[in-house]
Short mmCIF file of C-alpha atoms in Angstrom, two decimals:
data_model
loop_
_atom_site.label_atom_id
_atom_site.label_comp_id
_atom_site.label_asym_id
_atom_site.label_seq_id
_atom_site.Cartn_x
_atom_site.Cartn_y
_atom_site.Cartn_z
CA UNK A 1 7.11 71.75 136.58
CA UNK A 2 8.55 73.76 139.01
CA UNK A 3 10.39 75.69 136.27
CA UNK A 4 7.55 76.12 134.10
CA UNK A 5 5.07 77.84 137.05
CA UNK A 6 8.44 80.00 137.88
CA UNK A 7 7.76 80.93 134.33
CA UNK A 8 4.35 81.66 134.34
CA UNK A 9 4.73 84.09 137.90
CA UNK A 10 7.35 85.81 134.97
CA UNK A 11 4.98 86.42 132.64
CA UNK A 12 2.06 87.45 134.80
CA UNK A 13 4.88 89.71 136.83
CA UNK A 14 5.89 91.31 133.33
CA UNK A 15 1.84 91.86 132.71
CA UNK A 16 1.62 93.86 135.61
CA UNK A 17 4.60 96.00 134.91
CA UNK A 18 3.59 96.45 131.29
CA UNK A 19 -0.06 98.02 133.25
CA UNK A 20 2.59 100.11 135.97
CA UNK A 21 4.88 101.51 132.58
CA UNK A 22 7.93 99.67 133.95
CA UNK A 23 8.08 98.25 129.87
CA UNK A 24 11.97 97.84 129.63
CA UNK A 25 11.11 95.03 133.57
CA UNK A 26 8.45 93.58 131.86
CA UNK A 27 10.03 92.59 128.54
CA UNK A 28 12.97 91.17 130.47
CA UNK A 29 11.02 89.15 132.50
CA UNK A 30 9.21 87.75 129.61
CA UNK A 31 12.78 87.34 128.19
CA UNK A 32 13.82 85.52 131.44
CA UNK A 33 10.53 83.36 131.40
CA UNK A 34 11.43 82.73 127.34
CA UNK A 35 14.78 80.93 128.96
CA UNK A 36 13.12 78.86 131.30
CA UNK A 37 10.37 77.31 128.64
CA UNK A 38 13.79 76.78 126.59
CA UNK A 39 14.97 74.74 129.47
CA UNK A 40 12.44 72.92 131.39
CA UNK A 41 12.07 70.36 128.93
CA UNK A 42 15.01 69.71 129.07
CA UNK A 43 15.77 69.07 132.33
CA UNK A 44 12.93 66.96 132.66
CA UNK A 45 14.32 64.51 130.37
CA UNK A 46 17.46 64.42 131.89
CA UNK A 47 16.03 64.09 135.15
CA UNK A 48 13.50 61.24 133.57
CA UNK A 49 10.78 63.42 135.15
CA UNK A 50 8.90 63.85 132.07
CA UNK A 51 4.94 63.80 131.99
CA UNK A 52 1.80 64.53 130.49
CA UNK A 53 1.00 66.99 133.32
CA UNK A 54 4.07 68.75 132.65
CA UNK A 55 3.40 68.57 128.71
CA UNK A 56 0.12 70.24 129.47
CA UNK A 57 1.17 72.88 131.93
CA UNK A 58 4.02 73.90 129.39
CA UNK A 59 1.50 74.38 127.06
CA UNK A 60 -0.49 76.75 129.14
CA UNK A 61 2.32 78.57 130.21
CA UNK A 62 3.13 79.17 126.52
CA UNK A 63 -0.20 80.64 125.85
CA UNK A 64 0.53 83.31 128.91
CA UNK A 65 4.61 83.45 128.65
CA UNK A 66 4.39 84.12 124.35
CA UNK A 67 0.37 85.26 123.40
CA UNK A 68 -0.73 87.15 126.21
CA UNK A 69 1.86 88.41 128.32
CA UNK A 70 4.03 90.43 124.79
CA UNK A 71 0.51 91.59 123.38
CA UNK A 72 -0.19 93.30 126.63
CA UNK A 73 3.03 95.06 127.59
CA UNK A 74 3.20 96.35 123.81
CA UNK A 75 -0.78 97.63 123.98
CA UNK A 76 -0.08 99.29 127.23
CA UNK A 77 3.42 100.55 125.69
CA UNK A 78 1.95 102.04 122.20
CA UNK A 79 -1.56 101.34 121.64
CA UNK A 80 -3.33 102.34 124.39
CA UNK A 81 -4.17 105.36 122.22
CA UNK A 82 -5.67 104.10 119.34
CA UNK A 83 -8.69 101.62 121.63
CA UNK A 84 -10.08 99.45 119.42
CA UNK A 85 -7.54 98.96 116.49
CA UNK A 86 -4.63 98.59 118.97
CA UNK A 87 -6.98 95.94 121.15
CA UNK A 88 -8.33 94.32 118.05
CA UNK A 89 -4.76 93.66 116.51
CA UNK A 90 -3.54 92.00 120.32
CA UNK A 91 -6.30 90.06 120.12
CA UNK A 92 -5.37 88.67 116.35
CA UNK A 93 -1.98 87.62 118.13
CA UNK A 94 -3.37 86.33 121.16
CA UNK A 95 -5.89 84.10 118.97
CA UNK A 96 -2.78 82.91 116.64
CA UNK A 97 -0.79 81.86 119.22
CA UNK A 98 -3.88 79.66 120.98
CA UNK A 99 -4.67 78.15 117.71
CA UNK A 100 -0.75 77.78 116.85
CA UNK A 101 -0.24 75.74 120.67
CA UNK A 102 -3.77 73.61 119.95
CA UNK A 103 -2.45 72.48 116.16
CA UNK A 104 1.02 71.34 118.08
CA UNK A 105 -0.84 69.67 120.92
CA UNK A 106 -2.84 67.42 118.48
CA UNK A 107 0.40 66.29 117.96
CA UNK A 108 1.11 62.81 119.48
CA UNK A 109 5.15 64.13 119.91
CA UNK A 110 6.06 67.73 119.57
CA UNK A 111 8.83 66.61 116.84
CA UNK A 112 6.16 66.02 115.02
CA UNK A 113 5.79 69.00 113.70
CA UNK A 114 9.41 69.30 112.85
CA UNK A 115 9.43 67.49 109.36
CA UNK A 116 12.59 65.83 108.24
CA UNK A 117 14.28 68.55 107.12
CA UNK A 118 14.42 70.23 110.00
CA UNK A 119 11.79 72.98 109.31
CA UNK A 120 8.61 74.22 111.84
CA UNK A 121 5.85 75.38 110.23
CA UNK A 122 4.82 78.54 110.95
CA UNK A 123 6.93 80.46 113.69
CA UNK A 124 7.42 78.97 117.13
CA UNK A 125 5.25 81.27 119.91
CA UNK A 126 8.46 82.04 121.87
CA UNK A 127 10.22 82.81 118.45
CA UNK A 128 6.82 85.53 117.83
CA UNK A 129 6.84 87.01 121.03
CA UNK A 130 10.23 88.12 120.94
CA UNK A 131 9.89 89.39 117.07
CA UNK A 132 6.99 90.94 118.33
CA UNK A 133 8.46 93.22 120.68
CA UNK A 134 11.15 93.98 118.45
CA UNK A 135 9.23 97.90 117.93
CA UNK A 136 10.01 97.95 121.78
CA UNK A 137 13.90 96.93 121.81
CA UNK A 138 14.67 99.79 118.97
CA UNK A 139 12.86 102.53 121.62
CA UNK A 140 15.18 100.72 124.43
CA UNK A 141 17.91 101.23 122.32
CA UNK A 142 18.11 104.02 120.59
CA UNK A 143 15.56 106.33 122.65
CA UNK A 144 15.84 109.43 120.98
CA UNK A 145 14.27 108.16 117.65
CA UNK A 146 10.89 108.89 117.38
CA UNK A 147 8.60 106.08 118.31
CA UNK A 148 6.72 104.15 114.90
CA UNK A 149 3.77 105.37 114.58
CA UNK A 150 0.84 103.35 116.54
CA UNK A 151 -0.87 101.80 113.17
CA UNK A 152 2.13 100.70 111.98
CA UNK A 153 3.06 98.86 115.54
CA UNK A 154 -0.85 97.00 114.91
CA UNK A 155 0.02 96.02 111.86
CA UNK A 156 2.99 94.66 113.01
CA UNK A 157 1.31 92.83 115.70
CA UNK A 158 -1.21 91.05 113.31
CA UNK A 159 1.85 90.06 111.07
CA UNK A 160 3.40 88.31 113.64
CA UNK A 161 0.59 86.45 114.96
CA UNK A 162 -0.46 85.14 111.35
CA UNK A 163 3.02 84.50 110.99
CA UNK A 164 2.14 81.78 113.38
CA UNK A 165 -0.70 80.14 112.10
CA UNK A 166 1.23 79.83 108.44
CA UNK A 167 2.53 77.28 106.52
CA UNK A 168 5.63 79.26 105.59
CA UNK A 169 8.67 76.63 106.79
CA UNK A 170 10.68 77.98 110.16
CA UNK A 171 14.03 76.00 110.23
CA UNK A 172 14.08 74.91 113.89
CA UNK A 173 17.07 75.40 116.30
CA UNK A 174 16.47 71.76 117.39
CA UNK A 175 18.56 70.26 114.52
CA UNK A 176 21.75 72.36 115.50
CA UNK A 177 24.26 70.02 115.60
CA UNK A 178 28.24 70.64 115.54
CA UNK A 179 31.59 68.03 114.73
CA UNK A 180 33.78 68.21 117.42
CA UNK A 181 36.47 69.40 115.20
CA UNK A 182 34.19 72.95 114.91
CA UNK A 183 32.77 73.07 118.57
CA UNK A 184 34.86 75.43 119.48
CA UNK A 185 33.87 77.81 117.16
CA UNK A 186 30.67 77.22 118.34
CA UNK A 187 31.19 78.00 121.96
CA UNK A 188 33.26 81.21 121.05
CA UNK A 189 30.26 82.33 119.22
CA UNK A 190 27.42 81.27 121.88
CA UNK A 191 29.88 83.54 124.45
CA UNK A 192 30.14 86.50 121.88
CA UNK A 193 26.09 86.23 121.94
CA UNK A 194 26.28 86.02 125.83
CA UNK A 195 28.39 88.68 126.05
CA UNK A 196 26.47 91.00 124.06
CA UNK A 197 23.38 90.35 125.59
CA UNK A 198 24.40 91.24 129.09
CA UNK A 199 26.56 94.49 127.67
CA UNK A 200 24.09 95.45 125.00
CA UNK A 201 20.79 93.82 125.40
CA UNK A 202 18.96 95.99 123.38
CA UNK A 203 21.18 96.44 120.48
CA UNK A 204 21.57 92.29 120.06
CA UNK A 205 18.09 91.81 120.39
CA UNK A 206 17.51 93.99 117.35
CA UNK A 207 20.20 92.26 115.71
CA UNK A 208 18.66 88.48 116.40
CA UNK A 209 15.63 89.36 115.62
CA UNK A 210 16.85 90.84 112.15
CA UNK A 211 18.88 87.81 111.43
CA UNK A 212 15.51 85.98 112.42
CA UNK A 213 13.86 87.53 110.38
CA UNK A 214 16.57 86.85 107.22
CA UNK A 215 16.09 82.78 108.22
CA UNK A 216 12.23 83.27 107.49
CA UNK A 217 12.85 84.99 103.97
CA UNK A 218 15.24 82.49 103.05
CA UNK A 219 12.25 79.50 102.22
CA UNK A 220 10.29 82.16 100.41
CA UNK A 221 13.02 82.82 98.03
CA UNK A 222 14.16 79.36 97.91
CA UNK A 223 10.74 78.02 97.42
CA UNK A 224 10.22 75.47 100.38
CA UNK A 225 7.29 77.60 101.07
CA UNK A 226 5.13 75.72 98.47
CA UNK A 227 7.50 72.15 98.78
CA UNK A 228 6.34 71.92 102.60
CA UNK A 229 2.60 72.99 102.51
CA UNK A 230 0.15 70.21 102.83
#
């Protein structure tokens, strides 16, 4: 719990930077608060600490961490400009992700919604608000390219937060498992991503989200789009 309201001070921190133009602060802190949802269940199960309060105030952090906190920095970032298009399309995302979070709570267990072949449906709100920023990382990166052009950045926004609320299959990173025999290979890659993260931040973001992006064509071509829909 202690994690998860650490969290939550990110994301309302990285709110307030978004408002002050420090963008490149505020999507790191979301970034950092992205890390600790990724690990506070966790270590609540280890530590056998587990509860519904806990369930509950993850869940509310999630709506602040992943639908409210990205919408905002990228509206005070790019859209600021275009008033009510550029509010109207951060409010499509911010609805998306609370209707996303209420159709996983209904849940009785969250691996619920993981069916047995290891597929979400629709994309995960922490996996959205990082694709969502992605407009951000390539201005980060590579700042003397000409930022996309505001409409395009709304439509963007939208797209991701239907992306949500779909039915299109999002394999999850909860069925990742390894043979000891290739572990190693595995750890030598997780460092290559660490590495490249704390070198080139930017630049691997881009990449991550592109590869991302690749994992959510993949059931479209395939066809588990229409084999997992209710």
């Amino acid at each position: 719990n202690m994690m998860t309201i650490a969290a939550i001070c990110l994301g309302v921190t990285a709110i307030k930077y978004g408002f002050e133009s420090k963008f490149q602060s505020a999507v790191q802190l979301i970034l950092l608060a992205s890390v600790l949802d990724g690990l506070d269940g966790r270590v609540a199960r280890l530590l056998r600490s587990d509860s519904k309060m806990g369930a509950e105030l993850d869940s509310l952090a999630d709506v602040l961490n992943f639908g409210v906190a990205p919408p905002f920095v990228l509206y005070f970032w790019a859209l600021q400009d275009l008033q009510g298009i550029g509010w109207f399309s951060v409010q499509i995302f911010v609805v998306c992700c609370v209707v996303r979070l209420a159709r996983f709570n209904v849940t009785n267990k969250s691996d619920e919604e993981v069916n047995s072949s290891g597929y979400f449906v629709g994309v995960p709100a922490p996996a959205a608000a990082l694709l969502v920023m992605l407009p951000m990382y390539f201005s980060f990166a590579f700042e003397r390219v000409n930022l996309l052009p505001s409409l395009v950045i709304c439509g963007h926004l939208a797209l991701i937060g239907l992306l949500m609320i779909s039915n299109i299959p999002t394999w999850s990173f909860k069925v990742v498992t390894t043979s000891p025999k290739n572990s190693k290979y595995f750890l030598i890659g997780f460092a290559v991503i660490g590495a490249a993260v704390l070198n080139y931040v930017w630049i691997t973001l881009i990449g991550l989200c592109i590869g991302y992006i690749l994992l959510l064509i993949y059931p479209i071509i395939t066809g588990k789009v229409q084999r997992h829909r209710p």
